[in-house]
PDB file of C-alpha atoms in Angstrom:
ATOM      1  CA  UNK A 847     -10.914 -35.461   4.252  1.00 38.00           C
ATOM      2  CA  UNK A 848      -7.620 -34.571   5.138  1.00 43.00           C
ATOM      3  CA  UNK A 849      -6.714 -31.085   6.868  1.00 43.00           C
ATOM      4  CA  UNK A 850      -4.534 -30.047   3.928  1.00 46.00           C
ATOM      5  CA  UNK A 851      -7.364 -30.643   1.524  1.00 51.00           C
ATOM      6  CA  UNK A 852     -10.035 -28.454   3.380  1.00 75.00           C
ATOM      7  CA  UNK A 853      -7.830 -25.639   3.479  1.00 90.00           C
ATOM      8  CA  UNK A 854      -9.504 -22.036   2.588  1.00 97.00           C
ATOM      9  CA  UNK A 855      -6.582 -20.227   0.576  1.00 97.00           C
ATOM     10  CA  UNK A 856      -8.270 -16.947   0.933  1.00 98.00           C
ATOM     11  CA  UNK A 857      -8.707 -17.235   4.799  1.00 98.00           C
ATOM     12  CA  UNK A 858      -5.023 -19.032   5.292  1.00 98.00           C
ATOM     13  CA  UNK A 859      -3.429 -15.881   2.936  1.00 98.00           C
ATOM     14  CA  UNK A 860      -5.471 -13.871   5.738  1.00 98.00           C
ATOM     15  CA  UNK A 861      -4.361 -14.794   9.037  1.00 98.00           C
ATOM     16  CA  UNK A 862      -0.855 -14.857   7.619  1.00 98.00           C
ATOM     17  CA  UNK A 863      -1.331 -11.455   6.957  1.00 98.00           C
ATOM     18  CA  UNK A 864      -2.360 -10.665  10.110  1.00 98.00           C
ATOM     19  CA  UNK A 865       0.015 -12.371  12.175  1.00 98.00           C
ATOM     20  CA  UNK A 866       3.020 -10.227   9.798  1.00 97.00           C
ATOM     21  CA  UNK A 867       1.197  -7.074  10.397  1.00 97.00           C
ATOM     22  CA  UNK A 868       1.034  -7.921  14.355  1.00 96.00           C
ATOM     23  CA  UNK A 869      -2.507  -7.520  14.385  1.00 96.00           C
ATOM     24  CA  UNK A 870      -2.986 -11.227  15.391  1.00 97.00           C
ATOM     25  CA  UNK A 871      -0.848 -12.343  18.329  1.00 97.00           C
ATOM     26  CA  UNK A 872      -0.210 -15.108  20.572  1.00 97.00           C
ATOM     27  CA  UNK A 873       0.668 -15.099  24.580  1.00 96.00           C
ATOM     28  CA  UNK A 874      -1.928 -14.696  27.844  1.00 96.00           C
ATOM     29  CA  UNK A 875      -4.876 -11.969  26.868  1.00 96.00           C
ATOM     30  CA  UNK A 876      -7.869 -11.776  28.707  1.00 93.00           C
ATOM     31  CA  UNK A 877     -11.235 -11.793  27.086  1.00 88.00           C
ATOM     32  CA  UNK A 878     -14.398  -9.900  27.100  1.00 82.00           C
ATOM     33  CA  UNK A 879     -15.819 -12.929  28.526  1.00 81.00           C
ATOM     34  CA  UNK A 880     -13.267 -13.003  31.161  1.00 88.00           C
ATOM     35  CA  UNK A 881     -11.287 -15.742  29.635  1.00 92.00           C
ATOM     36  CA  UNK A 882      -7.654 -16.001  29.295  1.00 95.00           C
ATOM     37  CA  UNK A 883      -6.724 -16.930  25.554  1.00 96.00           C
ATOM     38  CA  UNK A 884      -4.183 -17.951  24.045  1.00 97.00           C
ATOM     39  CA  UNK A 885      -4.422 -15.329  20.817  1.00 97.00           C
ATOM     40  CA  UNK A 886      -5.551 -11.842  20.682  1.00 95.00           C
ATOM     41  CA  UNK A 887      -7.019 -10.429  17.054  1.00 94.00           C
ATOM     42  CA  UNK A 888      -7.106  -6.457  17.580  1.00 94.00           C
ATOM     43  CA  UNK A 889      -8.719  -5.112  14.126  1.00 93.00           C
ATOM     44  CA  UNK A 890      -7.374  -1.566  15.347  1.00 92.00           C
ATOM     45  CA  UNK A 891      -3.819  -2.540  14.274  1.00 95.00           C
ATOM     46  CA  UNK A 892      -4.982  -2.233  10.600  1.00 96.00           C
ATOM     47  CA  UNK A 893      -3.402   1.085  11.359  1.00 95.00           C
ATOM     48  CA  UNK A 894      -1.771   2.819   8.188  1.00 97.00           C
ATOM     49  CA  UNK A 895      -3.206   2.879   4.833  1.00 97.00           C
ATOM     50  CA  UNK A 896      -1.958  -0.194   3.429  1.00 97.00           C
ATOM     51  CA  UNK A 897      -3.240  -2.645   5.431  1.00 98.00           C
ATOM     52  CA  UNK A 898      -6.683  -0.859   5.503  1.00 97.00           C
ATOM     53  CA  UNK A 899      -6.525  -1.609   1.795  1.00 97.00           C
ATOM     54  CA  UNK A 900      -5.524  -5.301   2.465  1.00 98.00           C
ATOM     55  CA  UNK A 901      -8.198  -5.920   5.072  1.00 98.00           C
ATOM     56  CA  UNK A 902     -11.020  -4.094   2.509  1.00 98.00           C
ATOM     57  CA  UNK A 903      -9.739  -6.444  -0.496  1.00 98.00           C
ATOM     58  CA  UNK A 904      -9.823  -9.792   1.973  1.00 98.00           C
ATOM     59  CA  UNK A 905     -13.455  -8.413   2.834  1.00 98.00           C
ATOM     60  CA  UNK A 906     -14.481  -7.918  -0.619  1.00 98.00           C
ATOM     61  CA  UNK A 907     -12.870 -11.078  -1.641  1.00 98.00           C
ATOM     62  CA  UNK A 908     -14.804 -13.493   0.527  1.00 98.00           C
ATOM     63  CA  UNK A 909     -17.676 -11.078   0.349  1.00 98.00           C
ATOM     64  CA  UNK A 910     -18.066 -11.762  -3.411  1.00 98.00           C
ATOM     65  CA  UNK A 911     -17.303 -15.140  -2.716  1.00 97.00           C
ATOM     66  CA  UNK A 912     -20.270 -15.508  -0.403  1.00 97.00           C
ATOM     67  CA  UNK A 913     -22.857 -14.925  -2.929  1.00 97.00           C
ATOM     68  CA  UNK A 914     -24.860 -12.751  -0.299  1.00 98.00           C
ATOM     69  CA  UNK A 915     -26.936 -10.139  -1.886  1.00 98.00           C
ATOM     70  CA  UNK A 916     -26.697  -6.148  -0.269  1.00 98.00           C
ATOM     71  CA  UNK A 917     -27.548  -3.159  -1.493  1.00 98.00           C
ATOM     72  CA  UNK A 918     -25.174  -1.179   0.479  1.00 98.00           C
ATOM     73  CA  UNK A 919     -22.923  -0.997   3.828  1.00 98.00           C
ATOM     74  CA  UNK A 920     -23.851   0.097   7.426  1.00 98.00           C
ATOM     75  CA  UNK A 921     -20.215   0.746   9.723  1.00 97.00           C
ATOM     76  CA  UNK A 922     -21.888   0.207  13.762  1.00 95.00           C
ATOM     77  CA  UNK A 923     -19.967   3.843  15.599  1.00 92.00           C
ATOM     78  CA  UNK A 924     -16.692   2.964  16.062  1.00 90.00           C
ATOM     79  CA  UNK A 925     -14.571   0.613  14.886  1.00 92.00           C
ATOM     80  CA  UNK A 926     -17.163  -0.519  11.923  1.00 95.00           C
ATOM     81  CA  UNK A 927     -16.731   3.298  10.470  1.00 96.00           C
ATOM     82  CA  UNK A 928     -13.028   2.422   9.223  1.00 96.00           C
ATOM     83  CA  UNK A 929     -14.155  -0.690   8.247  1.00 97.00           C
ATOM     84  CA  UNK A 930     -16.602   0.094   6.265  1.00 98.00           C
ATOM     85  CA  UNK A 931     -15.058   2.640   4.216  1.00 98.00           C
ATOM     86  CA  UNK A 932     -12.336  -0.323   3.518  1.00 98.00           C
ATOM     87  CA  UNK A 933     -14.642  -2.421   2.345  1.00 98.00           C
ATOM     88  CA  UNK A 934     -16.622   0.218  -0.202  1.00 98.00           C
ATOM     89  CA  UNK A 935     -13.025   0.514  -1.474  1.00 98.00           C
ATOM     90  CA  UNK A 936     -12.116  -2.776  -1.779  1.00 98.00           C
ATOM     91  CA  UNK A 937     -15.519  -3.824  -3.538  1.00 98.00           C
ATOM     92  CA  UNK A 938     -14.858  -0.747  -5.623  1.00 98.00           C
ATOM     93  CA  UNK A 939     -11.744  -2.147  -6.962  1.00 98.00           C
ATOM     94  CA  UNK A 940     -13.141  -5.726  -7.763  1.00 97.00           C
ATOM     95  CA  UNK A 941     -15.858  -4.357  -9.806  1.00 97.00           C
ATOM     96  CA  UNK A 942     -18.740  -3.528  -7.472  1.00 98.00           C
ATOM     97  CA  UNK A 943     -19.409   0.211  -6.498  1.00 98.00           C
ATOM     98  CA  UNK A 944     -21.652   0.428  -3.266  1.00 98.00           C
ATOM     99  CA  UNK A 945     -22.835   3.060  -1.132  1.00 98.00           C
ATOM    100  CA  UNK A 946     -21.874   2.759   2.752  1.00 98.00           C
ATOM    101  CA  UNK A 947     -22.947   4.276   6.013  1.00 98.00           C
ATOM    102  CA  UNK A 948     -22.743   4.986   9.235  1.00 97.00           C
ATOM    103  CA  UNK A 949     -23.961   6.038  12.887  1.00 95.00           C
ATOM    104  CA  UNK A 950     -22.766   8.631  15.242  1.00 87.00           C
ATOM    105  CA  UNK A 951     -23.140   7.909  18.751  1.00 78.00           C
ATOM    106  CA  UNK A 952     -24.867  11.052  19.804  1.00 72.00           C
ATOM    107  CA  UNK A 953     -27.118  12.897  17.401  1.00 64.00           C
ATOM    108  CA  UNK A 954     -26.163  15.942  16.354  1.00 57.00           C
ATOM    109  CA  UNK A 955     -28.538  19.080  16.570  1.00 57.00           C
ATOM    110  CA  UNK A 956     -27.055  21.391  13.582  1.00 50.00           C
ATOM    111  CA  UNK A 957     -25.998  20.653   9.797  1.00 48.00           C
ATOM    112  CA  UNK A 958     -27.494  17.535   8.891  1.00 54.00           C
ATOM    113  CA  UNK A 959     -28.672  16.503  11.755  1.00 50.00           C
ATOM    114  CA  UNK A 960     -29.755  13.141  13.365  1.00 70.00           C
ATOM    115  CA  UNK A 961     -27.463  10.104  14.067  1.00 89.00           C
ATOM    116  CA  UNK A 962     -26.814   8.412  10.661  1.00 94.00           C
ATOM    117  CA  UNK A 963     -24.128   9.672   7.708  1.00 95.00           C
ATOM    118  CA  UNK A 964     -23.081   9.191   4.717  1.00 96.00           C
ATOM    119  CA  UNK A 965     -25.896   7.061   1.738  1.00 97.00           C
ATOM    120  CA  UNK A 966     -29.464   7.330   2.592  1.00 97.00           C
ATOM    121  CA  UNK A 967     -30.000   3.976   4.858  1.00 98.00           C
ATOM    122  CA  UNK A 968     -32.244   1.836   2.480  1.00 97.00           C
ATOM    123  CA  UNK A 969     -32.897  -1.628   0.597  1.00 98.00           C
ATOM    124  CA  UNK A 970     -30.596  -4.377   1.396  1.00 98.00           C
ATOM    125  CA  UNK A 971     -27.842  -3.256   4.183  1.00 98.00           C
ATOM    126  CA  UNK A 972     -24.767  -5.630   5.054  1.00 98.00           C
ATOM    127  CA  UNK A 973     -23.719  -4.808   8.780  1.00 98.00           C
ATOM    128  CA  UNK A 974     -19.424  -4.272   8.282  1.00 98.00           C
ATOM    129  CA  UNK A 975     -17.709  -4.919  12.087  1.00 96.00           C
ATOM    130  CA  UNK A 976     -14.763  -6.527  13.230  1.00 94.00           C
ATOM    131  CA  UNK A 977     -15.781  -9.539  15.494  1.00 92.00           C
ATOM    132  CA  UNK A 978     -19.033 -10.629  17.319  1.00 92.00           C
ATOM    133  CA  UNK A 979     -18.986 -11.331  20.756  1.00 87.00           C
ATOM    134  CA  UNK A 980     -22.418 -11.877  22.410  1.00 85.00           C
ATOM    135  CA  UNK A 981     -24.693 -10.364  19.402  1.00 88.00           C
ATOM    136  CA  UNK A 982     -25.799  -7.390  21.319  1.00 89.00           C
ATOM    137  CA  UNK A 983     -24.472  -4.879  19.139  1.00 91.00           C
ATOM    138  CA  UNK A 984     -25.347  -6.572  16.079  1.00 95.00           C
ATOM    139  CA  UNK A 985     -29.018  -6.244  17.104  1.00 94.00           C
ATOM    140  CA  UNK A 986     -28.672  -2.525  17.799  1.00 95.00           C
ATOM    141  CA  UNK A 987     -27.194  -1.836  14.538  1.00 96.00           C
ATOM    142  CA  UNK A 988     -30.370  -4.024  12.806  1.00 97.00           C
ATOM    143  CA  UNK A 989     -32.599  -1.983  14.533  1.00 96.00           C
ATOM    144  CA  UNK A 990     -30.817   1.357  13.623  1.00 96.00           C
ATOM    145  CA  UNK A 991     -31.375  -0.229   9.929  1.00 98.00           C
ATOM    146  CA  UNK A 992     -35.161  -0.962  10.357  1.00 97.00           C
ATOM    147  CA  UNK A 993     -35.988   1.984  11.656  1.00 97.00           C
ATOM    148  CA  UNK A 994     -34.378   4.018   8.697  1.00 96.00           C
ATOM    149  CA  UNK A 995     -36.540   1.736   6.785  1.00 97.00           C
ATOM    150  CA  UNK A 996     -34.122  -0.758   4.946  1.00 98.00           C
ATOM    151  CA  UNK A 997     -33.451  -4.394   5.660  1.00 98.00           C
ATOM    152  CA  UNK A 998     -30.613  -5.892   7.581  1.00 98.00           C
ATOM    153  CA  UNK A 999     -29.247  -8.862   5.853  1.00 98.00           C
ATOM    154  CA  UNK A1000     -25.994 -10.046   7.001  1.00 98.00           C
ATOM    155  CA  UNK A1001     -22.929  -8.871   9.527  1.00 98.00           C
ATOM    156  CA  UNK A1002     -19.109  -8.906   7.881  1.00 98.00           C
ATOM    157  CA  UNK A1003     -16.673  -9.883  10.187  1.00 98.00           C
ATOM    158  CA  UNK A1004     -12.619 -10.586  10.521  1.00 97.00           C
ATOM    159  CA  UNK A1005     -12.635 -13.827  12.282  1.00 96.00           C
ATOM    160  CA  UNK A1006     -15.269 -15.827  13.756  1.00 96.00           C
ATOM    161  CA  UNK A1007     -13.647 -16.940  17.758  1.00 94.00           C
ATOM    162  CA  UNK A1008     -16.101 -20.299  17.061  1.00 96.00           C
ATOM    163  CA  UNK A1009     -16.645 -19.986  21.251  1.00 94.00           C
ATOM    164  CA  UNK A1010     -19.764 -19.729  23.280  1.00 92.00           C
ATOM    165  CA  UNK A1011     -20.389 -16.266  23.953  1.00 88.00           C
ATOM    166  CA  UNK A1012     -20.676 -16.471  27.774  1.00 85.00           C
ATOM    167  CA  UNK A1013     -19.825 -18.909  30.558  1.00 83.00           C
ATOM    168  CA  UNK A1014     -22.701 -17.945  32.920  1.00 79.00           C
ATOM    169  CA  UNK A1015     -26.049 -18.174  30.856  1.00 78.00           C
ATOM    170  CA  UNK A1016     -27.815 -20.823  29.893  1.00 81.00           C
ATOM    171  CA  UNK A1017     -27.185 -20.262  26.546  1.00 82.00           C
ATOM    172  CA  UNK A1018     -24.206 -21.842  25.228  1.00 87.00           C
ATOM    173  CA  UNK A1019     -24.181 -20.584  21.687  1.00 93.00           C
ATOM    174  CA  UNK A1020     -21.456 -18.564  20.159  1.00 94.00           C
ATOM    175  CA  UNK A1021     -22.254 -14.868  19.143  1.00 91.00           C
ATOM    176  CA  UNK A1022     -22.263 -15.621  15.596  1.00 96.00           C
ATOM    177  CA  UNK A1023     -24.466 -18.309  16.050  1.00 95.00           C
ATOM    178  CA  UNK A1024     -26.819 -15.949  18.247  1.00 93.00           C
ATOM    179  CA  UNK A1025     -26.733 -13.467  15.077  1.00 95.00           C
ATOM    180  CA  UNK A1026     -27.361 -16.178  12.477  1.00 96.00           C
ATOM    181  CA  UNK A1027     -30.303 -18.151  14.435  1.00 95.00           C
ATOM    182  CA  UNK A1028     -32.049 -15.250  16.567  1.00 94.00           C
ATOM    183  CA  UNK A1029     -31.318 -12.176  14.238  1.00 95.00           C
ATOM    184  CA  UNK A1030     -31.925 -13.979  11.539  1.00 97.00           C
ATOM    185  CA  UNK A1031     -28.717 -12.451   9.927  1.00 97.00           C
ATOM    186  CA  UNK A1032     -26.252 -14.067   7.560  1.00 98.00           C
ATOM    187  CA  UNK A1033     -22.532 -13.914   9.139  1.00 98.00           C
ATOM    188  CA  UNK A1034     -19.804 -13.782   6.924  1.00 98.00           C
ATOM    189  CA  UNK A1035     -16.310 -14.425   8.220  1.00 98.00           C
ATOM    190  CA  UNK A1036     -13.038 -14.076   6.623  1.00 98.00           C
ATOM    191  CA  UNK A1037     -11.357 -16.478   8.756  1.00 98.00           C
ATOM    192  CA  UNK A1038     -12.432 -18.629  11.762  1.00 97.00           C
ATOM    193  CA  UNK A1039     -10.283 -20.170  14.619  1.00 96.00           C
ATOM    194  CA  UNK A1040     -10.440 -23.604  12.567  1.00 97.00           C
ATOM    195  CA  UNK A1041      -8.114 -21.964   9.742  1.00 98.00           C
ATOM    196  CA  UNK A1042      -6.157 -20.575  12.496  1.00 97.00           C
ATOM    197  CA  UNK A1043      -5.728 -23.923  13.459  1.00 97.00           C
ATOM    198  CA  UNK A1044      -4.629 -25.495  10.438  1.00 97.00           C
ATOM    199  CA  UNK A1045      -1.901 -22.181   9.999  1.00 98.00           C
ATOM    200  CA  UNK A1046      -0.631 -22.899  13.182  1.00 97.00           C
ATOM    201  CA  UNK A1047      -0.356 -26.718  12.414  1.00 96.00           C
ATOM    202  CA  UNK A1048       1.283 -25.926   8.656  1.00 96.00           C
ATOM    203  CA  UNK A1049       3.307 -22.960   9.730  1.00 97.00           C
ATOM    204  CA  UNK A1050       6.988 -23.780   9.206  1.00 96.00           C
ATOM    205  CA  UNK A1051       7.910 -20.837  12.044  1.00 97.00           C
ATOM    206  CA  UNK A1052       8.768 -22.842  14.993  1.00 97.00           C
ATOM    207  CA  UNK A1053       7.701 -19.805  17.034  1.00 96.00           C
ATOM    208  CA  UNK A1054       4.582 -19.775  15.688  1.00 97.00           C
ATOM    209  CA  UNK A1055       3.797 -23.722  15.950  1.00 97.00           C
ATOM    210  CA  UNK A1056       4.618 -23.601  19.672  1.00 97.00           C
ATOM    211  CA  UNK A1057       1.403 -21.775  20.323  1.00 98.00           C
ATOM    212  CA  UNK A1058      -0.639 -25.004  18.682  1.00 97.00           C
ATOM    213  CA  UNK A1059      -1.220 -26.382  22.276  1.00 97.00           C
ATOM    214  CA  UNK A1060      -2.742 -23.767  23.991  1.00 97.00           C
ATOM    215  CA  UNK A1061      -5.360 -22.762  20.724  1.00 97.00           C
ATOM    216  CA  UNK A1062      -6.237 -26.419  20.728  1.00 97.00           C
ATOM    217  CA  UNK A1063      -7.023 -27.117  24.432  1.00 97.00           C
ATOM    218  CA  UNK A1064      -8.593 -23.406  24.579  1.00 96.00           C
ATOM    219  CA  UNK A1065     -10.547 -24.217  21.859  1.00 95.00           C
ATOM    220  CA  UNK A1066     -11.547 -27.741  23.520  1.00 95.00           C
ATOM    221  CA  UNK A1067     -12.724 -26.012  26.587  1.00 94.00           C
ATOM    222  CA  UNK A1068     -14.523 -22.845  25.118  1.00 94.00           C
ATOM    223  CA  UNK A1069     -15.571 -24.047  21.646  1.00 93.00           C
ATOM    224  CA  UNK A1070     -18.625 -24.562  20.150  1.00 91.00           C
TER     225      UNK A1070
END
């Protein structure tokens, strides 16, 4: 099949808008993993309310899309607060009205109390963060949910990296597929670093096309 006919619409729409809203950007950026790549995809440049409400309608888009059944939204203490609240609005405004929640980082000893906010934590919860790196926090935010008594089904993300999660272990599996195969979790990206690929490759910015090189040999050393 060629490259033009496998492309996802929804996820090419989205990494064009990230690139205009300089939230995605291309030039020497080291990792978490102590890599230097190529591209750097900072979710905390969905700064002013408009492209909040863009990123929650691309969520609830491909969300929908998905055909993954939740109950309600869980936001992981920080970034997956904002996020969160995005998506309940975007869902909101294609029809489906969920509850969302989050966690503080410390509990807190007066008003309500206790380290969760927001909808009582229960049924089918859909984790709402911006990338995955190794898993770890994914599995603190699944226990969070199973010890409030609900059910962690699936993690939300902006783009899946599609690269091994660490150089140095043994294990050579990407976070997402760490979260999928060992959390038993579904992950649901909007984009991954193939459909960055194929922007880069149908992108008529010559700018933009120069960086093709360096995503395709990063992604030929680090990929999974």
């Amino acid at each position: 099949m060629a490259a033009t006919e496998s492309l996802d619409p929804l996820a090419q729409d989205f990494v064009k808008f990230s690139v205009q809203a300089g939230v995605l950007r291309f030039g020497d950026f080291k990792t978490k993993a102590g890599r230097q790549s190529p591209y750097f995809f900072n979710t905390g440049l969905f700064d002013d309310g408009a492209k909040l409400a863009r990123l929650g309608e691309f969520y609830a888009r491909r969300l929908i899309a998905s055909g993954l059944g939740f109950d309600m939204l869980f936001g992981p203490a920080y970034k997956g607060i904002t996020l969160a609240a995005a998506v309940a609005i975007g869902l909101a405004r294609e029809g489906r009205n969920v509850p969302y929640a989050y966690n503080r980082k410390e509990a807190k000893d007066h008003g309500e109390g206790g380290t969760l906010v927001g909808a009582p934590v229960k049924g089918r919860v859909l984790i709402i963060d911006d990338v995955i790196t190794d898993g770890a926090s994914k599995r603190e935010a699944a226990e969070m949910i199973r010890a409030a008594g609900a059910t962690p089904v699936g993690v939300a993300i902006t783009m899946d990296r599609q690269e091994r999660a660490s150089d140095t272990s043994a294990d050579r599996r990407s976070g997402v597929q760490y979260v999928e195969q060992e959390l038993g979790l579904k992950v649901v990206s909007i984009a991954t670093l193939a459909d960055l690929m194929q922007f880069l490759a149908a992108t008529d910015d010559p700018a933009l096309k120069a960086n093709t090189e360096r995503v395709a040999a990063y992604r030929a050393r680090y990929g999974v």
